[in-house]
Tab-separated table of C-alpha atoms and ligand atoms in Angstrom:
chain	number	residue	atom	x	y	z
A	611	MET	CA	18.995	0.415	6.313
A	612	ALA	CA	17.853	3.642	4.741
A	613	GLN	CA	18.468	2.835	1.110
A	614	SER	CA	15.757	3.048	-1.477
A	615	PHE	CA	14.422	-0.039	-3.178
A	616	SER	CA	13.324	-0.251	-6.746
A	617	MET	CA	13.315	-4.031	-6.647
A	618	HIS	CA	10.241	-6.065	-7.420
A	619	VAL	CA	9.525	-8.607	-4.695
A	620	ALA	CA	7.367	-11.702	-5.104
A	621	ALA	CA	6.367	-13.826	-2.120
A	622	ILE	CA	5.826	-17.580	-2.255
A	623	ILE	CA	3.595	-18.871	0.540
A	624	ALA	CA	4.335	-22.576	0.857
A	625	ALA	CA	1.114	-24.277	1.922
A	626	GLY	CA	1.352	-27.304	-0.348
A	627	GLY	CA	1.738	-29.939	2.349
A	628	ARG	CA	-0.987	-32.427	3.186
A	629	GLY	CA	0.548	-32.883	6.625
A	630	THR	CA	-2.046	-33.965	9.132
A	631	ARG	CA	0.755	-34.756	11.568
A	632	VAL	CA	-0.489	-32.058	13.889
A	633	GLY	CA	-3.336	-34.419	14.708
A	634	PHE	CA	-6.496	-32.512	13.806
A	635	GLY	CA	-7.497	-34.526	10.750
A	636	ARG	CA	-7.084	-31.748	8.180
A	637	PRO	CA	-4.111	-30.077	6.504
A	638	LYS	CA	-2.490	-27.946	9.160
A	639	GLN	CA	-2.449	-24.789	7.016
A	640	LEU	CA	-6.268	-24.890	7.299
A	641	LEU	CA	-6.293	-25.088	11.097
A	642	GLU	CA	-7.520	-21.918	12.786
A	643	ILE	CA	-6.173	-19.612	15.451
A	644	GLY	CA	-8.518	-16.871	16.626
A	645	GLY	CA	-10.989	-17.548	13.802
A	646	LYS	CA	-8.454	-17.396	10.946
A	647	THR	CA	-6.551	-20.240	9.315
A	648	LEU	CA	-2.773	-20.456	9.476
A	649	LEU	CA	-2.725	-19.897	5.702
A	650	GLU	CA	-4.896	-16.782	5.934
A	651	ARG	CA	-2.734	-15.292	8.689
A	652	SER	CA	0.487	-15.972	6.768
A	653	LEU	CA	-1.027	-14.582	3.587
A	654	ASP	CA	-2.301	-11.467	5.406
A	655	ALA	CA	1.185	-10.719	6.722
A	656	PHE	CA	2.618	-10.637	3.184
A	657	ALA	CA	-0.419	-8.879	1.724
A	658	ARG	CA	0.132	-6.069	4.261
A	659	CYS	CA	3.915	-5.852	3.822
A	660	ALA	CA	4.755	-2.745	1.790
A	661	ARG	CA	7.864	-4.401	0.309
A	662	VAL	CA	5.922	-7.246	-1.364
A	663	GLN	CA	4.375	-6.612	-4.801
A	664	ASP	CA	2.771	-9.953	-5.625
A	665	ILE	CA	2.143	-13.351	-4.115
A	666	VAL	CA	2.146	-16.980	-5.233
A	667	VAL	CA	0.320	-19.415	-2.963
A	668	VAL	CA	1.243	-23.095	-3.238
A	669	LEU	CA	-1.686	-25.296	-2.219
A	670	PRO	CA	-2.222	-29.058	-2.121
A	671	PRO	CA	-3.372	-30.133	-5.640
A	672	GLU	CA	-6.885	-30.970	-4.420
A	673	LEU	CA	-7.353	-27.396	-3.133
A	674	VAL	CA	-6.152	-25.607	-6.287
A	675	SER	CA	-9.518	-25.934	-8.049
A	676	ARG	CA	-11.396	-24.697	-4.954
A	677	PRO	CA	-9.033	-22.346	-3.128
A	678	PRO	CA	-10.206	-20.766	0.143
A	679	ALA	CA	-12.485	-17.759	-0.516
A	680	TYR	CA	-10.255	-15.260	1.343
A	681	LEU	CA	-7.610	-15.559	-1.386
A	682	LYS	CA	-9.939	-13.455	-3.544
A	683	SER	CA	-9.969	-10.598	-1.030
A	684	VAL	CA	-6.178	-10.087	-1.149
A	685	GLU	CA	-5.464	-6.689	-2.684
A	686	LYS	CA	-2.234	-7.755	-4.428
A	687	PRO	CA	-1.830	-9.873	-7.558
A	688	ILE	CA	-2.056	-13.472	-6.403
A	689	ARG	CA	-1.487	-16.759	-8.214
A	690	VAL	CA	-2.357	-20.206	-6.943
A	691	VAL	CA	-0.326	-23.264	-7.941
A	692	ALA	CA	-0.270	-26.914	-6.911
A	693	GLY	CA	2.382	-28.245	-4.553
A	694	GLY	CA	4.674	-31.183	-5.262
A	695	ALA	CA	5.844	-34.271	-3.408
A	696	ARG	CA	8.530	-32.557	-1.323
A	697	ARG	CA	8.679	-29.035	0.099
A	698	GLN	CA	11.340	-28.047	-2.437
A	699	ASP	CA	9.129	-29.333	-5.295
A	700	SER	CA	6.320	-27.110	-4.011
A	701	VAL	CA	8.629	-24.100	-3.863
A	702	ALA	CA	9.916	-24.929	-7.368
A	703	ASN	CA	6.317	-24.934	-8.639
A	704	GLY	CA	5.797	-21.599	-6.921
A	705	PHE	CA	8.991	-20.197	-8.461
A	706	ARG	CA	7.813	-21.145	-11.959
A	707	ALA	CA	4.661	-19.084	-11.350
A	708	VAL	CA	6.611	-15.995	-10.237
A	709	GLY	CA	6.419	-13.224	-12.855
A	710	PRO	CA	9.501	-12.441	-14.984
A	711	ASP	CA	9.833	-8.991	-13.388
A	712	ALA	CA	10.501	-10.316	-9.854
A	713	ASP	CA	14.068	-9.503	-8.704
A	714	LEU	CA	13.767	-10.991	-5.239
A	715	ILE	CA	11.690	-13.921	-4.047
A	716	VAL	CA	10.734	-14.274	-0.406
A	717	ILE	CA	9.539	-17.709	0.681
A	718	HIS	CA	7.391	-18.303	3.736
A	719	ASP	CA	5.986	-21.406	5.336
A	720	ALA	CA	2.233	-21.076	5.951
A	721	ALA	CA	2.739	-23.017	9.190
A	722	ARG	CA	4.343	-19.846	10.654
A	723	PRO	CA	1.201	-17.697	10.951
A	724	LEU	CA	2.564	-15.151	13.445
A	725	VAL	CA	5.346	-13.713	11.303
A	726	SER	CA	5.666	-9.959	11.839
A	727	ASP	CA	5.990	-7.225	9.262
A	728	ALA	CA	9.355	-6.293	10.814
A	729	VAL	CA	10.798	-9.774	10.232
A	730	ILE	CA	9.508	-9.919	6.644
A	731	THR	CA	10.924	-6.470	5.881
A	732	ARG	CA	14.318	-7.216	7.484
A	733	THR	CA	14.663	-10.454	5.553
A	734	ILE	CA	13.766	-8.820	2.232
A	735	GLU	CA	16.179	-5.915	2.776
A	736	ALA	CA	19.082	-8.208	3.715
A	737	GLY	CA	18.217	-10.608	0.887
A	738	TRP	CA	18.446	-7.737	-1.568
A	739	GLN	CA	21.706	-6.472	-0.112
A	740	PHE	CA	23.485	-9.840	0.281
A	741	GLY	CA	21.708	-12.078	-2.218
A	742	ALA	CA	20.318	-14.566	0.290
A	743	ALA	CA	18.989	-13.948	3.805
A	744	ILE	CA	16.867	-15.870	6.242
A	745	ALA	CA	15.219	-15.134	9.562
A	746	ALA	CA	16.757	-17.094	12.443
A	747	ILE	CA	16.899	-17.002	16.225
A	748	PRO	CA	19.823	-17.942	18.480
A	749	ALA	CA	19.528	-21.328	20.165
A	750	SER	CA	18.505	-20.824	23.770
A	751	GLU	CA	19.140	-24.421	24.735
A	752	THR	CA	22.340	-26.424	24.622
A	753	VAL	CA	22.450	-28.532	21.465
A	754	LYS	CA	23.767	-32.116	21.513
A	755	GLN	CA	24.785	-34.029	18.461
A	756	VAL	CA	24.026	-37.733	18.929
A	757	LEU	CA	25.503	-40.933	17.576
A	758	ALA	CA	23.311	-43.315	15.652
A	759	SER	CA	22.030	-45.816	18.166
A	760	PRO	CA	21.538	-49.369	16.982
A	761	TRP	CA	18.597	-49.854	19.339
A	762	ALA	CA	15.563	-47.601	19.061
A	763	ASP	CA	14.458	-48.200	22.648
A	764	GLU	CA	17.853	-47.322	24.151
A	765	PRO	CA	18.836	-43.812	25.327
A	766	ARG	CA	20.871	-42.187	22.554
A	767	PRO	CA	24.602	-41.662	23.073
A	768	VAL	CA	25.908	-38.075	22.793
A	769	ALA	CA	28.669	-37.543	20.242
A	770	ARG	CA	29.417	-33.958	21.232
A	771	THR	CA	28.031	-30.656	22.412
A	772	LEU	CA	27.776	-27.993	19.735
A	773	PRO	CA	29.014	-24.491	20.675
A	774	ARG	CA	25.728	-22.793	21.440
A	775	GLU	CA	26.859	-19.299	20.482
A	776	GLN	CA	27.327	-20.583	16.924
A	777	ILE	CA	23.921	-22.265	16.700
A	778	TYR	CA	20.932	-20.487	15.177
A	779	LEU	CA	17.518	-21.928	14.447
A	780	ALA	CA	16.311	-21.175	10.921
A	781	GLN	CA	12.819	-19.793	10.385
A	782	THR	CA	11.028	-18.424	7.378
A	783	PRO	CA	10.812	-15.945	5.637
A	784	GLN	CA	13.837	-16.701	3.471
A	785	ALA	CA	14.650	-14.212	0.709
A	786	PHE	CA	16.775	-14.801	-2.386
A	787	ARG	CA	17.741	-12.886	-5.449
A	788	ARG	CA	16.199	-14.581	-8.420
A	789	ASP	CA	19.440	-16.105	-9.823
A	790	ILE	CA	20.410	-17.560	-6.437
A	791	LEU	CA	17.035	-19.215	-5.916
A	792	ARG	CA	17.248	-20.572	-9.461
A	793	ASP	CA	20.635	-22.184	-8.617
A	794	ALA	CA	19.271	-23.574	-5.354
A	795	LEU	CA	16.197	-25.121	-6.938
A	796	ALA	CA	18.298	-26.561	-9.782
A	797	LEU	CA	20.223	-28.505	-7.132
A	798	ALA	CA	16.960	-29.711	-5.640
A	799	ALA	CA	15.858	-30.906	-9.079
A	800	GLN	CA	19.041	-32.972	-9.245
A	801	GLY	CA	17.902	-34.912	-6.214
A	802	VAL	CA	19.373	-33.021	-3.257
A	803	ASP	CA	16.888	-33.120	-0.377
A	804	ALA	CA	16.629	-30.101	1.860
A	805	THR	CA	14.504	-28.909	4.742
A	806	ASP	CA	14.746	-25.304	3.615
A	807	GLU	CA	15.750	-23.311	0.549
A	808	ALA	CA	18.712	-21.717	2.336
A	809	MET	CA	20.334	-25.151	2.632
A	810	LEU	CA	20.080	-25.566	-1.135
A	811	ALA	CA	21.538	-22.101	-1.707
A	812	GLU	CA	24.456	-22.980	0.612
A	813	ARG	CA	25.036	-26.223	-1.282
A	814	ALA	CA	24.998	-24.243	-4.520
A	815	GLY	CA	27.887	-22.184	-3.150
A	816	HIS	CA	26.072	-19.004	-2.132
A	817	GLN	CA	26.550	-17.306	1.195
A	818	VAL	CA	23.360	-17.015	3.187
A	819	ARG	CA	23.004	-14.273	5.826
A	820	LEU	CA	20.967	-14.447	9.001
A	821	VAL	CA	18.692	-11.644	10.183
A	822	ASP	CA	16.894	-11.543	13.524
A	823	GLY	CA	13.801	-13.682	13.501
A	824	GLU	CA	11.389	-13.661	16.427
A	825	ALA	CA	10.698	-16.298	19.064
A	826	SER	CA	6.979	-15.686	18.444
A	827	ASN	CA	7.390	-16.684	14.781
A	828	ILE	CA	6.744	-20.300	15.731
A	829	LYS	CA	6.146	-23.181	13.367
A	830	ILE	CA	2.959	-25.104	14.052
A	831	THR	CA	3.809	-28.804	14.170
A	832	THR	CA	1.964	-30.146	17.214
A	833	PRO	CA	-1.388	-29.467	18.934
A	834	GLU	CA	0.585	-27.738	21.726
A	835	ASP	CA	1.931	-25.282	19.159
A	836	LEU	CA	-1.639	-24.209	18.358
A	837	TRP	CA	-2.242	-23.426	22.019
A	838	LEU	CA	1.029	-21.543	22.167
A	839	ALA	CA	0.219	-19.597	18.991
A	840	ASP	CA	-3.163	-18.671	20.431
A	841	ALA	CA	-1.513	-17.402	23.618
A	842	ILE	CA	1.043	-15.393	21.592
A	843	LEU	CA	-1.758	-13.917	19.510
A	844	ARG	CA	-3.499	-12.725	22.652
A	845	ARG	CA	-0.426	-11.223	24.307
A	846	GLY	CA	-0.929	-7.570	25.039
A	847	GLY	CA	-4.667	-7.930	24.537
A	848	ALA	CA	-7.584	-9.877	23.135
A	849	LEU	CA	-10.013	-12.269	24.672
A	850	PRO	CA	-9.849	-15.946	25.602
A	851	ALA	CA	-11.777	-18.338	23.335
A	852	GLY	CA	-15.538	-18.338	23.890
A	853	THR	CA	-15.656	-15.029	25.774
A	854	ALA	CA	-16.760	-11.453	25.151
A	855	GLY	CA	-15.559	-8.191	26.684
A	856	VAL	CA	-17.025	-4.739	27.224
A	857	GLY	CA	-15.114	-1.485	27.040
A	858	THR	CA	-15.846	2.174	27.642
A	859	GLY	CA	-14.519	5.264	25.944
A	860	TYR	CA	-14.757	8.992	26.607
A	861	ASP	CA	-13.588	11.995	24.646
A	862	LEU	CA	-13.950	15.770	24.791
A	863	HIS	CA	-12.804	18.514	22.451
A	864	ARG	CA	-13.083	22.290	22.757
A	865	LEU	CA	-15.445	24.037	20.346
A	866	VAL	CA	-14.040	27.030	18.464
A	867	PRO	CA	-15.217	29.161	15.533
A	868	GLY	CA	-13.815	28.312	12.107
A	869	ARG	CA	-13.537	24.559	12.588
A	870	PRO	CA	-15.878	21.911	11.102
A	871	LEU	CA	-17.994	19.939	13.548
A	872	VAL	CA	-17.528	16.276	12.629
A	873	LEU	CA	-19.430	13.671	14.632
A	874	GLY	CA	-19.499	9.985	13.696
A	875	GLY	CA	-17.882	10.874	10.359
A	876	VAL	CA	-20.714	13.309	9.511
A	877	THR	CA	-20.109	17.056	9.190
A	878	ILE	CA	-22.815	18.911	11.135
A	879	PRO	CA	-23.667	22.494	10.070
A	880	SER	CA	-22.508	24.631	13.005
A	881	ASP	CA	-20.969	28.055	13.706
A	882	ARG	CA	-18.179	26.336	15.606
A	883	GLY	CA	-16.310	23.033	15.446
A	884	ALA	CA	-14.094	20.795	17.537
A	885	LEU	CA	-10.460	21.815	17.993
A	886	GLY	CA	-7.774	19.155	17.678
A	887	HIS	CA	-5.522	17.183	15.408
A	888	SER	CA	-7.334	15.214	12.727
A	889	ASP	CA	-11.039	16.034	12.545
A	890	ALA	CA	-11.486	15.873	16.363
A	891	ASP	CA	-14.497	13.552	16.000
A	892	VAL	CA	-15.435	12.714	19.605
A	893	VAL	CA	-17.883	9.959	18.560
A	894	CYS	CA	-15.178	8.003	16.697
A	895	HIS	CA	-12.546	8.698	19.345
A	896	ALA	CA	-14.762	7.450	22.173
A	897	ALA	CA	-15.851	4.421	20.092
A	898	ILE	CA	-12.202	3.544	19.317
A	899	ASP	CA	-11.298	3.618	23.010
A	900	ALA	CA	-14.353	1.474	23.817
A	901	ILE	CA	-13.580	-1.297	21.322
A	902	LEU	CA	-9.854	-1.290	22.154
A	903	GLY	CA	-10.737	-1.295	25.855
A	904	ALA	CA	-13.032	-4.297	25.434
A	905	VAL	CA	-10.085	-6.462	24.374
A	906	GLY	CA	-7.412	-4.840	26.534
A	907	LEU	CA	-5.531	-3.299	23.627
A	908	GLY	CA	-4.919	0.091	25.197
A	909	ASP	CA	-6.258	3.311	23.741
A	910	ILE	CA	-6.318	5.532	20.677
A	911	GLY	CA	-3.126	7.346	21.697
A	912	ARG	CA	-1.158	4.105	21.809
A	913	HIS	CA	-2.125	2.966	18.314
A	914	PHE	CA	-2.667	6.281	16.519
A	915	PRO	CA	-0.523	8.890	18.334
A	916	ASP	CA	-1.079	12.424	17.033
A	917	SER	CA	2.719	12.839	17.167
A	918	ASP	CA	2.821	10.503	14.134
A	919	GLU	CA	2.360	12.348	10.838
A	920	ARG	CA	0.357	9.417	9.444
A	921	TRP	CA	-2.453	10.001	11.940
A	922	ARG	CA	-2.354	13.800	12.390
A	923	ALA	CA	-4.527	14.501	9.389
A	924	ALA	CA	-6.342	11.179	9.401
A	925	SER	CA	-10.104	10.883	9.246
A	926	SER	CA	-11.275	9.555	12.592
A	927	LEU	CA	-13.706	7.280	10.780
A	928	ASP	CA	-10.687	5.737	9.040
A	929	LEU	CA	-8.979	5.277	12.430
A	930	LEU	CA	-12.148	3.606	13.741
A	931	GLY	CA	-11.960	1.150	10.827
A	932	ARG	CA	-8.295	0.525	11.619
A	933	ALA	CA	-9.121	-0.090	15.283
A	934	ALA	CA	-11.758	-2.636	14.200
A	935	ALA	CA	-9.151	-4.306	11.957
A	936	LEU	CA	-6.751	-4.453	14.904
A	937	VAL	CA	-9.421	-6.114	17.018
A	938	ALA	CA	-10.076	-8.569	14.144
A	939	GLU	CA	-6.347	-9.360	13.944
A	940	HIS	CA	-6.598	-10.438	17.555
A	941	GLY	CA	-9.341	-12.897	16.674
A	942	CYS	CA	-12.231	-10.722	17.879
A	943	GLU	CA	-15.223	-8.925	16.356
A	944	VAL	CA	-17.252	-5.926	17.462
A	945	GLY	CA	-20.752	-6.894	18.637
A	946	ASN	CA	-22.319	-3.480	19.238
A	947	VAL	CA	-21.415	0.088	20.128
A	948	ASP	CA	-23.532	2.594	22.033
A	949	VAL	CA	-22.481	6.252	22.064
A	950	THR	CA	-23.871	9.279	23.902
A	951	VAL	CA	-22.938	12.682	22.467
A	952	ILE	CA	-23.102	15.645	24.849
A	953	LEU	CA	-23.486	18.868	22.907
A	954	GLU	CA	-25.454	22.001	23.717
A	955	ALA	CA	-26.028	23.117	20.106
A	956	PRO	CA	-26.824	22.448	17.346
A	957	LYS	CA	-29.303	19.615	17.719
A	958	ILE	CA	-28.032	16.458	16.055
A	959	ARG	CA	-31.245	14.417	16.027
A	960	ASP	CA	-31.765	14.453	12.256
A	961	ARG	CA	-28.115	13.486	11.561
A	962	ILE	CA	-28.015	10.493	13.890
A	963	ASP	CA	-28.914	7.843	11.309
A	964	ALA	CA	-26.234	9.159	8.950
A	965	MET	CA	-23.687	8.877	11.793
A	966	ARG	CA	-24.837	5.370	12.676
A	967	GLN	CA	-24.519	4.369	9.029
A	968	ALA	CA	-20.979	5.755	8.783
A	969	VAL	CA	-19.825	4.221	12.078
A	970	ALA	CA	-21.383	0.842	11.207
A	971	ALA	CA	-19.671	0.850	7.804
A	972	ALA	CA	-16.292	1.685	9.385
A	973	LEU	CA	-16.725	-1.132	11.899
A	974	GLY	CA	-18.049	-3.580	9.312
A	975	ILE	CA	-21.179	-4.289	11.365
A	976	GLU	CA	-24.888	-3.749	10.824
A	977	ILE	CA	-26.423	-0.359	11.519
A	978	ALA	CA	-28.714	-2.025	14.073
A	979	CYS	CA	-25.587	-2.711	16.139
A	980	VAL	CA	-24.658	0.977	16.377
A	981	SER	CA	-26.553	3.325	18.674
A	982	ILE	CA	-25.868	7.065	18.900
A	983	LYS	CA	-27.814	9.357	21.236
A	984	GLY	CA	-27.694	13.089	21.739
A	985	LYS	CA	-27.876	14.945	25.085
A	986	THR	CA	-27.387	18.525	26.161
A	987	ASN	CA	-25.827	19.535	29.458
A	988	GLU	CA	-28.772	21.737	30.441
A	989	GLY	CA	-26.662	24.869	30.153
A	990	VAL	CA	-24.358	23.723	32.931
A	991	ASP	CA	-20.531	23.846	32.851
A	992	ALA	CA	-18.266	24.137	29.792
A	993	ILE	CA	-20.356	21.860	27.583
A	994	GLY	CA	-23.520	23.653	28.673
A	995	ARG	CA	-21.932	26.995	27.716
A	996	GLY	CA	-21.132	25.613	24.248
A	997	GLU	CA	-17.370	25.580	24.848
A	998	ALA	CA	-16.908	21.843	24.296
A	999	VAL	CA	-18.403	18.658	22.876
A	1000	ALA	CA	-18.001	15.257	24.533
A	1001	ALA	CA	-18.970	11.633	23.926
A	1002	HIS	CA	-19.233	8.489	26.019
A	1003	ALA	CA	-19.138	5.073	24.335
A	1004	VAL	CA	-19.623	1.472	25.375
A	1005	ALA	CA	-18.725	-1.473	23.125
A	1006	LEU	CA	-19.177	-5.223	23.291
A	1007	VAL	CA	-16.488	-7.264	21.540
A	1008	ARG	CA	-16.639	-11.042	21.095
A	1009	ARG	CA	-13.931	-13.588	20.487
A	1010	ARG	CA	-14.563	-15.256	17.097
A	1011	GLY	CA	-14.656	-19.000	16.755
B	1316	MG	MG1	-10.166	13.041	20.757
């Protein structure tokens, strides 16, 4: 859908439940996967989504006066309100806190911490186009409707088999134009009970559309779901709980006159600089490959391809910070990085601490955890002739929590 959007979108993160059903003795939205709570992960997804302007978080009343600290670090306007007795009461409280300028409200259950930006964006776009849209996935199993059985200990009798191709399993996010959500919540206030807002909108006579959800957008309801969520989080990379990984990186760029020589984010006075897209900073490029390699997340080209306009002119120090954020999203943190720069001239000795400082800041770690060393190639081969600069890096990355 390539239309432009001038709508104002508010997100309601429903985390008002006290449910300890999951069996860990605390509200499930405060359970952690990969060192972050379900609430924090859900909130992050909406904080990152470009379509969302502001966020209302519905918390259990006892948490409203002492909300989790990470709520303060969200870079979008955020309001915290107390939940009610039922889910729909919590959402109604959230709706009352939504600013008057919001045209579309997207509701998400904090117990679905793995929601992707693509699903959020799809739901918002369809909600704006059709008035009401929810993420859903097709049923992969055959669904039986059962008769009420008079005896709890007796196998239930099947009434009929529902046509599977017509069965979809509702997820969140669910997005509604403001007037439609108002109608839906008015029904809820009249005593209609619902397990999601879409059901209320349907009852209020509005057509709700389905967009593709994702099988990985699971709802955490049992301890097994936490294990599953952890496994999903680690797919395509990241480390098992309690482990650390090491990775290596290598990069080389040709040196040519008329280009700046940027190493570790620091511009070094030189009659020639490294040729390449971006600033061709071999220290950052090697360090990125090392930290991505430590958690099995591929390499710089996979995440920041120079065919993508966004990264062509990017500062490599900024990409290093983004790589560290990617590692953090996978529940891991960088322990230390050690880099060897191979450059014939100029000498970089007196710029090394500035580079370490810049690299440490980009990675969000202490300067003591960043080592950078300079070598020459003793006049041998292309580097020795001053035709290229190279760097080797090693990184240790730990799983958090
Ligand atoms: Mg490079």
